[in-house]
């Protein structure tokens, strides 16, 4: 059984049918990526999984437990944690305080400290900036902080929405290396990303969305070799 299962998901913005029967699976230990053009429905899919949007039809389950109408904070507490597009850090708080916000629902002080050290091992720049006001960090550092804050919530599935957006190429490589490292340590990842080339480099499985529908799916290697994917998303 898949860790995260989405079945026949239909989502509307008013009269606009944004998701038209999307189904996907994320197995434990995998990186699964959703690729597609702007407006394809990638971010809408993540927002629906995390409870920020409500489906009109369909089922979302985590390890067999239905999530479709669970409140967003409870979905996060159960282990589906989203790092939103645009980072959304707390700019007036320090790096340390931002990370602690990720652990706001936890009471295990010793384990929280252990997990913070794990985040610092993955993202050493954050340790160097631990007392710095988050709003003064560079764009790449803010993205690392957003990911670190997500990890502090102990995700069973980490939802990443456009983590490379607006970053210089050298920082994009660092972010994808970080995502791969997080996965190698055992965190399952569902990644929404416009940089299809980089996403498919680190993913195990992938889905291609067009106007609210999944039009292709397969292993990352299969999608990389697909001529249609090459033409549309990989510059081939």
mmCIF file with all atom_site columns, C-alpha atoms in Angstrom:
data_model
loop_
_atom_site.group_PDB
_atom_site.id
_atom_site.type_symbol
_atom_site.label_atom_id
_atom_site.label_alt_id
_atom_site.label_comp_id
_atom_site.label_asym_id
_atom_site.label_entity_id
_atom_site.label_seq_id
_atom_site.pdbx_PDB_ins_code
_atom_site.Cartn_x
_atom_site.Cartn_y
_atom_site.Cartn_z
_atom_site.occupancy
_atom_site.B_iso_or_equiv
_atom_site.pdbx_formal_charge
_atom_site.auth_seq_id
_atom_site.auth_comp_id
_atom_site.auth_asym_id
_atom_site.auth_atom_id
_atom_site.pdbx_PDB_model_num
ATOM 1   C CA . UNK A 1 1   ? 0.000   0.000  0.000   1.00 0.00 ? 1   UNK A CA 1
ATOM 2   C CA . UNK A 1 2   ? 1.266   3.470  -0.912  1.00 0.00 ? 2   UNK A CA 1
ATOM 3   C CA . UNK A 1 3   ? 2.136   5.809  1.959   1.00 0.00 ? 3   UNK A CA 1
ATOM 4   C CA . UNK A 1 4   ? 0.228   8.673  0.305   1.00 0.00 ? 4   UNK A CA 1
ATOM 5   C CA . UNK A 1 5   ? -2.652  7.818  -2.022  1.00 0.00 ? 5   UNK A CA 1
ATOM 6   C CA . UNK A 1 6   ? -4.681  10.325 -4.046  1.00 0.00 ? 6   UNK A CA 1
ATOM 7   C CA . UNK A 1 7   ? -7.650  9.006  -5.994  1.00 0.00 ? 7   UNK A CA 1
ATOM 8   C CA . UNK A 1 8   ? -9.890  10.754 -8.544  1.00 0.00 ? 8   UNK A CA 1
ATOM 9   C CA . UNK A 1 9   ? -9.395  14.230 -7.093  1.00 0.00 ? 9   UNK A CA 1
ATOM 10  C CA . UNK A 1 10  ? -11.656 16.997 -8.395  1.00 0.00 ? 10  UNK A CA 1
ATOM 11  C CA . UNK A 1 11  ? -11.061 20.549 -7.161  1.00 0.00 ? 11  UNK A CA 1
ATOM 12  C CA . UNK A 1 12  ? -12.786 23.776 -8.213  1.00 0.00 ? 12  UNK A CA 1
ATOM 13  C CA . UNK A 1 13  ? -12.064 27.483 -7.869  1.00 0.00 ? 13  UNK A CA 1
ATOM 14  C CA . UNK A 1 14  ? -15.622 28.744 -8.112  1.00 0.00 ? 14  UNK A CA 1
ATOM 15  C CA . UNK A 1 15  ? -16.782 27.497 -11.505 1.00 0.00 ? 15  UNK A CA 1
ATOM 16  C CA . UNK A 1 16  ? -13.248 26.697 -12.697 1.00 0.00 ? 16  UNK A CA 1
ATOM 17  C CA . UNK A 1 17  ? -12.511 22.959 -12.689 1.00 0.00 ? 17  UNK A CA 1
ATOM 18  C CA . UNK A 1 18  ? -8.865  23.081 -11.570 1.00 0.00 ? 18  UNK A CA 1
ATOM 19  C CA . UNK A 1 19  ? -8.178  19.381 -10.937 1.00 0.00 ? 19  UNK A CA 1
ATOM 20  C CA . UNK A 1 20  ? -10.010 16.889 -13.127 1.00 0.00 ? 20  UNK A CA 1
ATOM 21  C CA . UNK A 1 21  ? -9.766  13.457 -11.573 1.00 0.00 ? 21  UNK A CA 1
ATOM 22  C CA . UNK A 1 22  ? -6.110  13.333 -10.500 1.00 0.00 ? 22  UNK A CA 1
ATOM 23  C CA . UNK A 1 23  ? -4.831  10.053 -9.049  1.00 0.00 ? 23  UNK A CA 1
ATOM 24  C CA . UNK A 1 24  ? -1.289  9.461  -7.804  1.00 0.00 ? 24  UNK A CA 1
ATOM 25  C CA . UNK A 1 25  ? 0.706   7.418  -5.314  1.00 0.00 ? 25  UNK A CA 1
ATOM 26  C CA . UNK A 1 26  ? 3.786   8.140  -3.235  1.00 0.00 ? 26  UNK A CA 1
ATOM 27  C CA . UNK A 1 27  ? 5.541   5.121  -1.763  1.00 0.00 ? 27  UNK A CA 1
ATOM 28  C CA . UNK A 1 28  ? 7.519   5.323  1.460   1.00 0.00 ? 28  UNK A CA 1
ATOM 29  C CA . UNK A 1 29  ? 11.130  6.358  0.885   1.00 0.00 ? 29  UNK A CA 1
ATOM 30  C CA . UNK A 1 30  ? 10.556  7.803  -2.580  1.00 0.00 ? 30  UNK A CA 1
ATOM 31  C CA . UNK A 1 31  ? 10.867  11.207 -4.185  1.00 0.00 ? 31  UNK A CA 1
ATOM 32  C CA . UNK A 1 32  ? 7.876   11.666 -6.482  1.00 0.00 ? 32  UNK A CA 1
ATOM 33  C CA . UNK A 1 33  ? 7.739   14.765 -8.650  1.00 0.00 ? 33  UNK A CA 1
ATOM 34  C CA . UNK A 1 34  ? 4.858   16.578 -10.343 1.00 0.00 ? 34  UNK A CA 1
ATOM 35  C CA . UNK A 1 35  ? 5.963   18.517 -13.405 1.00 0.00 ? 35  UNK A CA 1
ATOM 36  C CA . UNK A 1 36  ? 4.029   20.722 -15.774 1.00 0.00 ? 36  UNK A CA 1
ATOM 37  C CA . UNK A 1 37  ? 3.606   24.268 -17.013 1.00 0.00 ? 37  UNK A CA 1
ATOM 38  C CA . UNK A 1 38  ? 2.285   27.190 -14.967 1.00 0.00 ? 38  UNK A CA 1
ATOM 39  C CA . UNK A 1 39  ? -1.410  26.694 -14.278 1.00 0.00 ? 39  UNK A CA 1
ATOM 40  C CA . UNK A 1 40  ? -1.284  22.922 -14.771 1.00 0.00 ? 40  UNK A CA 1
ATOM 41  C CA . UNK A 1 41  ? -2.561  22.259 -11.245 1.00 0.00 ? 41  UNK A CA 1
ATOM 42  C CA . UNK A 1 42  ? 0.658   21.284 -9.462  1.00 0.00 ? 42  UNK A CA 1
ATOM 43  C CA . UNK A 1 43  ? 0.383   23.675 -6.504  1.00 0.00 ? 43  UNK A CA 1
ATOM 44  C CA . UNK A 1 44  ? -3.371  23.102 -6.306  1.00 0.00 ? 44  UNK A CA 1
ATOM 45  C CA . UNK A 1 45  ? -2.667  19.400 -5.861  1.00 0.00 ? 45  UNK A CA 1
ATOM 46  C CA . UNK A 1 46  ? -0.320  20.054 -2.933  1.00 0.00 ? 46  UNK A CA 1
ATOM 47  C CA . UNK A 1 47  ? -2.696  22.527 -1.307  1.00 0.00 ? 47  UNK A CA 1
ATOM 48  C CA . UNK A 1 48  ? -5.510  20.000 -1.533  1.00 0.00 ? 48  UNK A CA 1
ATOM 49  C CA . UNK A 1 49  ? -3.402  17.219 -0.033  1.00 0.00 ? 49  UNK A CA 1
ATOM 50  C CA . UNK A 1 50  ? -2.400  19.481 2.876   1.00 0.00 ? 50  UNK A CA 1
ATOM 51  C CA . UNK A 1 51  ? -6.011  20.550 3.493   1.00 0.00 ? 51  UNK A CA 1
ATOM 52  C CA . UNK A 1 52  ? -5.737  24.175 2.393   1.00 0.00 ? 52  UNK A CA 1
ATOM 53  C CA . UNK A 1 53  ? -8.212  23.454 -0.412  1.00 0.00 ? 53  UNK A CA 1
ATOM 54  C CA . UNK A 1 54  ? -11.174 21.080 -0.244  1.00 0.00 ? 54  UNK A CA 1
ATOM 55  C CA . UNK A 1 55  ? -11.916 18.611 -3.033  1.00 0.00 ? 55  UNK A CA 1
ATOM 56  C CA . UNK A 1 56  ? -15.429 18.352 -4.425  1.00 0.00 ? 56  UNK A CA 1
ATOM 57  C CA . UNK A 1 57  ? -14.775 14.695 -5.167  1.00 0.00 ? 57  UNK A CA 1
ATOM 58  C CA . UNK A 1 58  ? -12.000 12.199 -4.516  1.00 0.00 ? 58  UNK A CA 1
ATOM 59  C CA . UNK A 1 59  ? -10.034 10.578 -1.735  1.00 0.00 ? 59  UNK A CA 1
ATOM 60  C CA . UNK A 1 60  ? -6.717  11.378 -0.066  1.00 0.00 ? 60  UNK A CA 1
ATOM 61  C CA . UNK A 1 61  ? -5.211  8.912  2.388   1.00 0.00 ? 61  UNK A CA 1
ATOM 62  C CA . UNK A 1 62  ? -2.018  8.596  4.423   1.00 0.00 ? 62  UNK A CA 1
ATOM 63  C CA . UNK A 1 63  ? -1.113  4.994  5.273   1.00 0.00 ? 63  UNK A CA 1
ATOM 64  C CA . UNK A 1 64  ? -4.745  4.095  4.687   1.00 0.00 ? 64  UNK A CA 1
ATOM 65  C CA . UNK A 1 65  ? -6.226  6.897  6.846   1.00 0.00 ? 65  UNK A CA 1
ATOM 66  C CA . UNK A 1 66  ? -8.623  9.241  5.031   1.00 0.00 ? 66  UNK A CA 1
ATOM 67  C CA . UNK A 1 67  ? -7.425  12.881 4.999   1.00 0.00 ? 67  UNK A CA 1
ATOM 68  C CA . UNK A 1 68  ? -9.907  14.470 2.608   1.00 0.00 ? 68  UNK A CA 1
ATOM 69  C CA . UNK A 1 69  ? -11.812 16.476 5.241   1.00 0.00 ? 69  UNK A CA 1
ATOM 70  C CA . UNK A 1 70  ? -9.283  16.608 8.087   1.00 0.00 ? 70  UNK A CA 1
ATOM 71  C CA . UNK A 1 71  ? -8.298  20.180 9.153   1.00 0.00 ? 71  UNK A CA 1
ATOM 72  C CA . UNK A 1 72  ? -4.914  21.373 7.839   1.00 0.00 ? 72  UNK A CA 1
ATOM 73  C CA . UNK A 1 73  ? -3.254  21.531 11.280  1.00 0.00 ? 73  UNK A CA 1
ATOM 74  C CA . UNK A 1 74  ? -4.309  17.943 11.969  1.00 0.00 ? 74  UNK A CA 1
ATOM 75  C CA . UNK A 1 75  ? -3.023  16.790 8.581   1.00 0.00 ? 75  UNK A CA 1
ATOM 76  C CA . UNK A 1 76  ? 0.345   18.348 9.465   1.00 0.00 ? 76  UNK A CA 1
ATOM 77  C CA . UNK A 1 77  ? 0.269   16.683 12.885  1.00 0.00 ? 77  UNK A CA 1
ATOM 78  C CA . UNK A 1 78  ? -0.320  13.328 11.174  1.00 0.00 ? 78  UNK A CA 1
ATOM 79  C CA . UNK A 1 79  ? 2.816   13.841 9.111   1.00 0.00 ? 79  UNK A CA 1
ATOM 80  C CA . UNK A 1 80  ? 1.925   15.554 5.828   1.00 0.00 ? 80  UNK A CA 1
ATOM 81  C CA . UNK A 1 81  ? 3.961   18.771 5.969   1.00 0.00 ? 81  UNK A CA 1
ATOM 82  C CA . UNK A 1 82  ? 4.065   21.385 3.219   1.00 0.00 ? 82  UNK A CA 1
ATOM 83  C CA . UNK A 1 83  ? 6.896   23.798 2.457   1.00 0.00 ? 83  UNK A CA 1
ATOM 84  C CA . UNK A 1 84  ? 4.945   26.421 0.491   1.00 0.00 ? 84  UNK A CA 1
ATOM 85  C CA . UNK A 1 85  ? 5.865   28.213 -2.690  1.00 0.00 ? 85  UNK A CA 1
ATOM 86  C CA . UNK A 1 86  ? 7.598   31.504 -1.923  1.00 0.00 ? 86  UNK A CA 1
ATOM 87  C CA . UNK A 1 87  ? 9.149   30.196 1.336   1.00 0.00 ? 87  UNK A CA 1
ATOM 88  C CA . UNK A 1 88  ? 6.750   32.023 3.700   1.00 0.00 ? 88  UNK A CA 1
ATOM 89  C CA . UNK A 1 89  ? 9.259   32.236 6.532   1.00 0.00 ? 89  UNK A CA 1
ATOM 90  C CA . UNK A 1 90  ? 8.655   34.457 9.560   1.00 0.00 ? 90  UNK A CA 1
ATOM 91  C CA . UNK A 1 91  ? 10.830  37.362 8.491   1.00 0.00 ? 91  UNK A CA 1
ATOM 92  C CA . UNK A 1 92  ? 10.976  39.155 11.840  1.00 0.00 ? 92  UNK A CA 1
ATOM 93  C CA . UNK A 1 93  ? 11.989  36.033 13.778  1.00 0.00 ? 93  UNK A CA 1
ATOM 94  C CA . UNK A 1 94  ? 15.465  34.516 14.017  1.00 0.00 ? 94  UNK A CA 1
ATOM 95  C CA . UNK A 1 95  ? 16.541  31.355 12.229  1.00 0.00 ? 95  UNK A CA 1
ATOM 96  C CA . UNK A 1 96  ? 16.289  29.460 15.521  1.00 0.00 ? 96  UNK A CA 1
ATOM 97  C CA . UNK A 1 97  ? 12.782  30.787 16.185  1.00 0.00 ? 97  UNK A CA 1
ATOM 98  C CA . UNK A 1 98  ? 11.645  29.851 12.673  1.00 0.00 ? 98  UNK A CA 1
ATOM 99  C CA . UNK A 1 99  ? 12.878  26.301 13.176  1.00 0.00 ? 99  UNK A CA 1
ATOM 100 C CA . UNK A 1 100 ? 11.107  26.123 16.530  1.00 0.00 ? 100 UNK A CA 1
ATOM 101 C CA . UNK A 1 101 ? 7.891   27.196 14.815  1.00 0.00 ? 101 UNK A CA 1
ATOM 102 C CA . UNK A 1 102 ? 8.169   24.013 12.779  1.00 0.00 ? 102 UNK A CA 1
ATOM 103 C CA . UNK A 1 103 ? 8.098   22.064 16.039  1.00 0.00 ? 103 UNK A CA 1
ATOM 104 C CA . UNK A 1 104 ? 5.249   24.086 17.577  1.00 0.00 ? 104 UNK A CA 1
ATOM 105 C CA . UNK A 1 105 ? 3.045   21.012 18.140  1.00 0.00 ? 105 UNK A CA 1
ATOM 106 C CA . UNK A 1 106 ? 5.808   18.988 19.796  1.00 0.00 ? 106 UNK A CA 1
ATOM 107 C CA . UNK A 1 107 ? 6.590   18.796 23.516  1.00 0.00 ? 107 UNK A CA 1
ATOM 108 C CA . UNK A 1 108 ? 9.670   16.533 23.476  1.00 0.00 ? 108 UNK A CA 1
ATOM 109 C CA . UNK A 1 109 ? 12.352  19.148 24.178  1.00 0.00 ? 109 UNK A CA 1
ATOM 110 C CA . UNK A 1 110 ? 15.309  16.760 23.992  1.00 0.00 ? 110 UNK A CA 1
ATOM 111 C CA . UNK A 1 111 ? 14.132  15.260 20.701  1.00 0.00 ? 111 UNK A CA 1
ATOM 112 C CA . UNK A 1 112 ? 13.468  18.736 19.292  1.00 0.00 ? 112 UNK A CA 1
ATOM 113 C CA . UNK A 1 113 ? 17.089  19.697 20.001  1.00 0.00 ? 113 UNK A CA 1
ATOM 114 C CA . UNK A 1 114 ? 18.316  16.463 18.419  1.00 0.00 ? 114 UNK A CA 1
ATOM 115 C CA . UNK A 1 115 ? 16.252  17.158 15.311  1.00 0.00 ? 115 UNK A CA 1
ATOM 116 C CA . UNK A 1 116 ? 17.516  20.727 15.129  1.00 0.00 ? 116 UNK A CA 1
ATOM 117 C CA . UNK A 1 117 ? 21.071  19.379 15.084  1.00 0.00 ? 117 UNK A CA 1
ATOM 118 C CA . UNK A 1 118 ? 20.021  17.022 12.276  1.00 0.00 ? 118 UNK A CA 1
ATOM 119 C CA . UNK A 1 119 ? 18.714  20.021 10.312  1.00 0.00 ? 119 UNK A CA 1
ATOM 120 C CA . UNK A 1 120 ? 22.007  21.837 10.899  1.00 0.00 ? 120 UNK A CA 1
ATOM 121 C CA . UNK A 1 121 ? 23.935  18.790 9.635   1.00 0.00 ? 121 UNK A CA 1
ATOM 122 C CA . UNK A 1 122 ? 21.886  18.871 6.433   1.00 0.00 ? 122 UNK A CA 1
ATOM 123 C CA . UNK A 1 123 ? 21.861  22.662 6.151   1.00 0.00 ? 123 UNK A CA 1
ATOM 124 C CA . UNK A 1 124 ? 25.041  23.948 7.853   1.00 0.00 ? 124 UNK A CA 1
ATOM 125 C CA . UNK A 1 125 ? 24.483  27.510 6.653   1.00 0.00 ? 125 UNK A CA 1
ATOM 126 C CA . UNK A 1 126 ? 21.501  27.728 9.018   1.00 0.00 ? 126 UNK A CA 1
ATOM 127 C CA . UNK A 1 127 ? 23.700  26.965 12.013  1.00 0.00 ? 127 UNK A CA 1
ATOM 128 C CA . UNK A 1 128 ? 26.019  29.789 10.980  1.00 0.00 ? 128 UNK A CA 1
ATOM 129 C CA . UNK A 1 129 ? 22.991  32.111 10.856  1.00 0.00 ? 129 UNK A CA 1
ATOM 130 C CA . UNK A 1 130 ? 21.135  30.717 13.870  1.00 0.00 ? 130 UNK A CA 1
ATOM 131 C CA . UNK A 1 131 ? 20.584  34.074 15.607  1.00 0.00 ? 131 UNK A CA 1
ATOM 132 C CA . UNK A 1 132 ? 20.170  36.138 12.430  1.00 0.00 ? 132 UNK A CA 1
ATOM 133 C CA . UNK A 1 133 ? 16.799  37.671 11.608  1.00 0.00 ? 133 UNK A CA 1
ATOM 134 C CA . UNK A 1 134 ? 15.330  35.451 8.898   1.00 0.00 ? 134 UNK A CA 1
ATOM 135 C CA . UNK A 1 135 ? 14.186  38.332 6.717   1.00 0.00 ? 135 UNK A CA 1
ATOM 136 C CA . UNK A 1 136 ? 17.810  39.380 6.189   1.00 0.00 ? 136 UNK A CA 1
ATOM 137 C CA . UNK A 1 137 ? 18.879  35.998 4.775   1.00 0.00 ? 137 UNK A CA 1
ATOM 138 C CA . UNK A 1 138 ? 19.556  35.512 1.078   1.00 0.00 ? 138 UNK A CA 1
ATOM 139 C CA . UNK A 1 139 ? 16.901  33.856 -1.081  1.00 0.00 ? 139 UNK A CA 1
ATOM 140 C CA . UNK A 1 140 ? 18.723  30.527 -1.032  1.00 0.00 ? 140 UNK A CA 1
ATOM 141 C CA . UNK A 1 141 ? 19.169  30.671 2.733   1.00 0.00 ? 141 UNK A CA 1
ATOM 142 C CA . UNK A 1 142 ? 15.480  31.472 3.190   1.00 0.00 ? 142 UNK A CA 1
ATOM 143 C CA . UNK A 1 143 ? 14.564  28.423 1.090   1.00 0.00 ? 143 UNK A CA 1
ATOM 144 C CA . UNK A 1 144 ? 16.846  26.260 3.205   1.00 0.00 ? 144 UNK A CA 1
ATOM 145 C CA . UNK A 1 145 ? 15.199  27.666 6.318   1.00 0.00 ? 145 UNK A CA 1
ATOM 146 C CA . UNK A 1 146 ? 11.723  26.886 4.972   1.00 0.00 ? 146 UNK A CA 1
ATOM 147 C CA . UNK A 1 147 ? 12.801  23.294 4.304   1.00 0.00 ? 147 UNK A CA 1
ATOM 148 C CA . UNK A 1 148 ? 14.426  23.037 7.735   1.00 0.00 ? 148 UNK A CA 1
ATOM 149 C CA . UNK A 1 149 ? 11.264  24.336 9.405   1.00 0.00 ? 149 UNK A CA 1
ATOM 150 C CA . UNK A 1 150 ? 9.298   21.644 7.570   1.00 0.00 ? 150 UNK A CA 1
ATOM 151 C CA . UNK A 1 151 ? 11.688  18.940 8.763   1.00 0.00 ? 151 UNK A CA 1
ATOM 152 C CA . UNK A 1 152 ? 11.230  20.063 12.375  1.00 0.00 ? 152 UNK A CA 1
ATOM 153 C CA . UNK A 1 153 ? 7.587   18.933 12.118  1.00 0.00 ? 153 UNK A CA 1
ATOM 154 C CA . UNK A 1 154 ? 8.808   15.321 11.566  1.00 0.00 ? 154 UNK A CA 1
ATOM 155 C CA . UNK A 1 155 ? 7.090   14.767 8.220   1.00 0.00 ? 155 UNK A CA 1
ATOM 156 C CA . UNK A 1 156 ? 6.108   11.336 6.993   1.00 0.00 ? 156 UNK A CA 1
ATOM 157 C CA . UNK A 1 157 ? 5.652   13.023 3.611   1.00 0.00 ? 157 UNK A CA 1
ATOM 158 C CA . UNK A 1 158 ? 7.309   16.375 2.885   1.00 0.00 ? 158 UNK A CA 1
ATOM 159 C CA . UNK A 1 159 ? 5.460   18.418 0.245   1.00 0.00 ? 159 UNK A CA 1
ATOM 160 C CA . UNK A 1 160 ? 7.808   20.836 -1.529  1.00 0.00 ? 160 UNK A CA 1
ATOM 161 C CA . UNK A 1 161 ? 6.233   23.510 -3.731  1.00 0.00 ? 161 UNK A CA 1
ATOM 162 C CA . UNK A 1 162 ? 8.642   25.056 -6.274  1.00 0.00 ? 162 UNK A CA 1
ATOM 163 C CA . UNK A 1 163 ? 11.746  25.059 -4.017  1.00 0.00 ? 163 UNK A CA 1
ATOM 164 C CA . UNK A 1 164 ? 14.040  26.363 -6.777  1.00 0.00 ? 164 UNK A CA 1
ATOM 165 C CA . UNK A 1 165 ? 11.852  29.314 -7.767  1.00 0.00 ? 165 UNK A CA 1
ATOM 166 C CA . UNK A 1 166 ? 13.784  32.577 -8.110  1.00 0.00 ? 166 UNK A CA 1
ATOM 167 C CA . UNK A 1 167 ? 17.174  31.111 -7.205  1.00 0.00 ? 167 UNK A CA 1
ATOM 168 C CA . UNK A 1 168 ? 20.465  31.421 -9.072  1.00 0.00 ? 168 UNK A CA 1
ATOM 169 C CA . UNK A 1 169 ? 21.601  28.234 -10.858 1.00 0.00 ? 169 UNK A CA 1
ATOM 170 C CA . UNK A 1 170 ? 24.322  27.429 -8.328  1.00 0.00 ? 170 UNK A CA 1
ATOM 171 C CA . UNK A 1 171 ? 21.780  27.678 -5.505  1.00 0.00 ? 171 UNK A CA 1
ATOM 172 C CA . UNK A 1 172 ? 19.305  25.526 -7.434  1.00 0.00 ? 172 UNK A CA 1
ATOM 173 C CA . UNK A 1 173 ? 21.888  22.728 -7.461  1.00 0.00 ? 173 UNK A CA 1
ATOM 174 C CA . UNK A 1 174 ? 22.408  23.118 -3.707  1.00 0.00 ? 174 UNK A CA 1
ATOM 175 C CA . UNK A 1 175 ? 18.670  22.923 -3.036  1.00 0.00 ? 175 UNK A CA 1
ATOM 176 C CA . UNK A 1 176 ? 18.265  19.746 -5.100  1.00 0.00 ? 176 UNK A CA 1
ATOM 177 C CA . UNK A 1 177 ? 21.304  18.194 -3.425  1.00 0.00 ? 177 UNK A CA 1
ATOM 178 C CA . UNK A 1 178 ? 19.663  19.000 -0.101  1.00 0.00 ? 178 UNK A CA 1
ATOM 179 C CA . UNK A 1 179 ? 16.359  17.404 -1.137  1.00 0.00 ? 179 UNK A CA 1
ATOM 180 C CA . UNK A 1 180 ? 18.206  14.262 -2.230  1.00 0.00 ? 180 UNK A CA 1
ATOM 181 C CA . UNK A 1 181 ? 20.051  14.200 1.109   1.00 0.00 ? 181 UNK A CA 1
ATOM 182 C CA . UNK A 1 182 ? 16.797  14.546 3.058   1.00 0.00 ? 182 UNK A CA 1
ATOM 183 C CA . UNK A 1 183 ? 15.365  11.627 1.116   1.00 0.00 ? 183 UNK A CA 1
ATOM 184 C CA . UNK A 1 184 ? 18.469  9.500  1.673   1.00 0.00 ? 184 UNK A CA 1
ATOM 185 C CA . UNK A 1 185 ? 17.946  9.971  5.402   1.00 0.00 ? 185 UNK A CA 1
ATOM 186 C CA . UNK A 1 186 ? 14.490  8.420  5.060   1.00 0.00 ? 186 UNK A CA 1
ATOM 187 C CA . UNK A 1 187 ? 12.041  11.267 4.418   1.00 0.00 ? 187 UNK A CA 1
ATOM 188 C CA . UNK A 1 188 ? 9.473   10.683 1.670   1.00 0.00 ? 188 UNK A CA 1
ATOM 189 C CA . UNK A 1 189 ? 9.089   13.686 -0.655  1.00 0.00 ? 189 UNK A CA 1
ATOM 190 C CA . UNK A 1 190 ? 6.385   14.884 -3.040  1.00 0.00 ? 190 UNK A CA 1
ATOM 191 C CA . UNK A 1 191 ? 8.034   17.591 -5.132  1.00 0.00 ? 191 UNK A CA 1
ATOM 192 C CA . UNK A 1 192 ? 6.308   20.162 -7.327  1.00 0.00 ? 192 UNK A CA 1
ATOM 193 C CA . UNK A 1 193 ? 8.844   21.810 -9.595  1.00 0.00 ? 193 UNK A CA 1
ATOM 194 C CA . UNK A 1 194 ? 8.979   23.730 -12.860 1.00 0.00 ? 194 UNK A CA 1
ATOM 195 C CA . UNK A 1 195 ? 12.627  22.795 -13.328 1.00 0.00 ? 195 UNK A CA 1
ATOM 196 C CA . UNK A 1 196 ? 11.715  19.386 -14.733 1.00 0.00 ? 196 UNK A CA 1
ATOM 197 C CA . UNK A 1 197 ? 15.290  18.495 -15.605 1.00 0.00 ? 197 UNK A CA 1
ATOM 198 C CA . UNK A 1 198 ? 16.538  18.846 -12.023 1.00 0.00 ? 198 UNK A CA 1
ATOM 199 C CA . UNK A 1 199 ? 13.414  17.293 -10.521 1.00 0.00 ? 199 UNK A CA 1
ATOM 200 C CA . UNK A 1 200 ? 13.708  14.168 -12.655 1.00 0.00 ? 200 UNK A CA 1
ATOM 201 C CA . UNK A 1 201 ? 17.413  13.892 -11.817 1.00 0.00 ? 201 UNK A CA 1
ATOM 202 C CA . UNK A 1 202 ? 16.615  13.183 -8.153  1.00 0.00 ? 202 UNK A CA 1
ATOM 203 C CA . UNK A 1 203 ? 13.110  11.658 -8.334  1.00 0.00 ? 203 UNK A CA 1
ATOM 204 C CA . UNK A 1 204 ? 12.154  7.992  -8.379  1.00 0.00 ? 204 UNK A CA 1
ATOM 205 C CA . UNK A 1 205 ? 8.713   8.462  -9.947  1.00 0.00 ? 205 UNK A CA 1
ATOM 206 C CA . UNK A 1 206 ? 7.015   11.310 -11.774 1.00 0.00 ? 206 UNK A CA 1
ATOM 207 C CA . UNK A 1 207 ? 3.697   12.600 -13.061 1.00 0.00 ? 207 UNK A CA 1
ATOM 208 C CA . UNK A 1 208 ? 3.127   15.152 -15.823 1.00 0.00 ? 208 UNK A CA 1
ATOM 209 C CA . UNK A 1 209 ? 0.158   17.509 -15.352 1.00 0.00 ? 209 UNK A CA 1
ATOM 210 C CA . UNK A 1 210 ? -1.576  19.484 -18.087 1.00 0.00 ? 210 UNK A CA 1
ATOM 211 C CA . UNK A 1 211 ? -4.604  21.696 -17.368 1.00 0.00 ? 211 UNK A CA 1
ATOM 212 C CA . UNK A 1 212 ? -5.607  19.769 -14.268 1.00 0.00 ? 212 UNK A CA 1
ATOM 213 C CA . UNK A 1 213 ? -5.099  16.265 -15.619 1.00 0.00 ? 213 UNK A CA 1
ATOM 214 C CA . UNK A 1 214 ? -2.286  13.724 -15.407 1.00 0.00 ? 214 UNK A CA 1
ATOM 215 C CA . UNK A 1 215 ? -1.247  12.954 -18.966 1.00 0.00 ? 215 UNK A CA 1
ATOM 216 C CA . UNK A 1 216 ? 1.885   10.881 -18.314 1.00 0.00 ? 216 UNK A CA 1
ATOM 217 C CA . UNK A 1 217 ? 3.399   8.967  -15.422 1.00 0.00 ? 217 UNK A CA 1
ATOM 218 C CA . UNK A 1 218 ? 6.250   6.560  -14.865 1.00 0.00 ? 218 UNK A CA 1
ATOM 219 C CA . UNK A 1 219 ? 9.689   6.259  -13.384 1.00 0.00 ? 219 UNK A CA 1
ATOM 220 C CA . UNK A 1 220 ? 11.886  9.329  -13.572 1.00 0.00 ? 220 UNK A CA 1
ATOM 221 C CA . UNK A 1 221 ? 14.117  7.567  -16.112 1.00 0.00 ? 221 UNK A CA 1
ATOM 222 C CA . UNK A 1 222 ? 11.117  6.701  -18.279 1.00 0.00 ? 222 UNK A CA 1
ATOM 223 C CA . UNK A 1 223 ? 9.944   10.317 -18.269 1.00 0.00 ? 223 UNK A CA 1
ATOM 224 C CA . UNK A 1 224 ? 13.438  11.597 -19.032 1.00 0.00 ? 224 UNK A CA 1
ATOM 225 C CA . UNK A 1 225 ? 13.520  9.322  -22.086 1.00 0.00 ? 225 UNK A CA 1
ATOM 226 C CA . UNK A 1 226 ? 10.023  10.226 -23.270 1.00 0.00 ? 226 UNK A CA 1
ATOM 227 C CA . UNK A 1 227 ? 10.165  12.316 -26.446 1.00 0.00 ? 227 UNK A CA 1
ATOM 228 C CA . UNK A 1 228 ? 7.099   14.386 -25.522 1.00 0.00 ? 228 UNK A CA 1
ATOM 229 C CA . UNK A 1 229 ? 8.578   15.230 -22.110 1.00 0.00 ? 229 UNK A CA 1
ATOM 230 C CA . UNK A 1 230 ? 11.898  16.089 -23.732 1.00 0.00 ? 230 UNK A CA 1
ATOM 231 C CA . UNK A 1 231 ? 10.253  18.521 -26.146 1.00 0.00 ? 231 UNK A CA 1
ATOM 232 C CA . UNK A 1 232 ? 7.930   20.168 -23.654 1.00 0.00 ? 232 UNK A CA 1
ATOM 233 C CA . UNK A 1 233 ? 9.988   20.304 -20.450 1.00 0.00 ? 233 UNK A CA 1
ATOM 234 C CA . UNK A 1 234 ? 13.613  19.274 -20.977 1.00 0.00 ? 234 UNK A CA 1
ATOM 235 C CA . UNK A 1 235 ? 14.591  21.433 -23.944 1.00 0.00 ? 235 UNK A CA 1
ATOM 236 C CA . UNK A 1 236 ? 15.094  18.387 -26.147 1.00 0.00 ? 236 UNK A CA 1
#
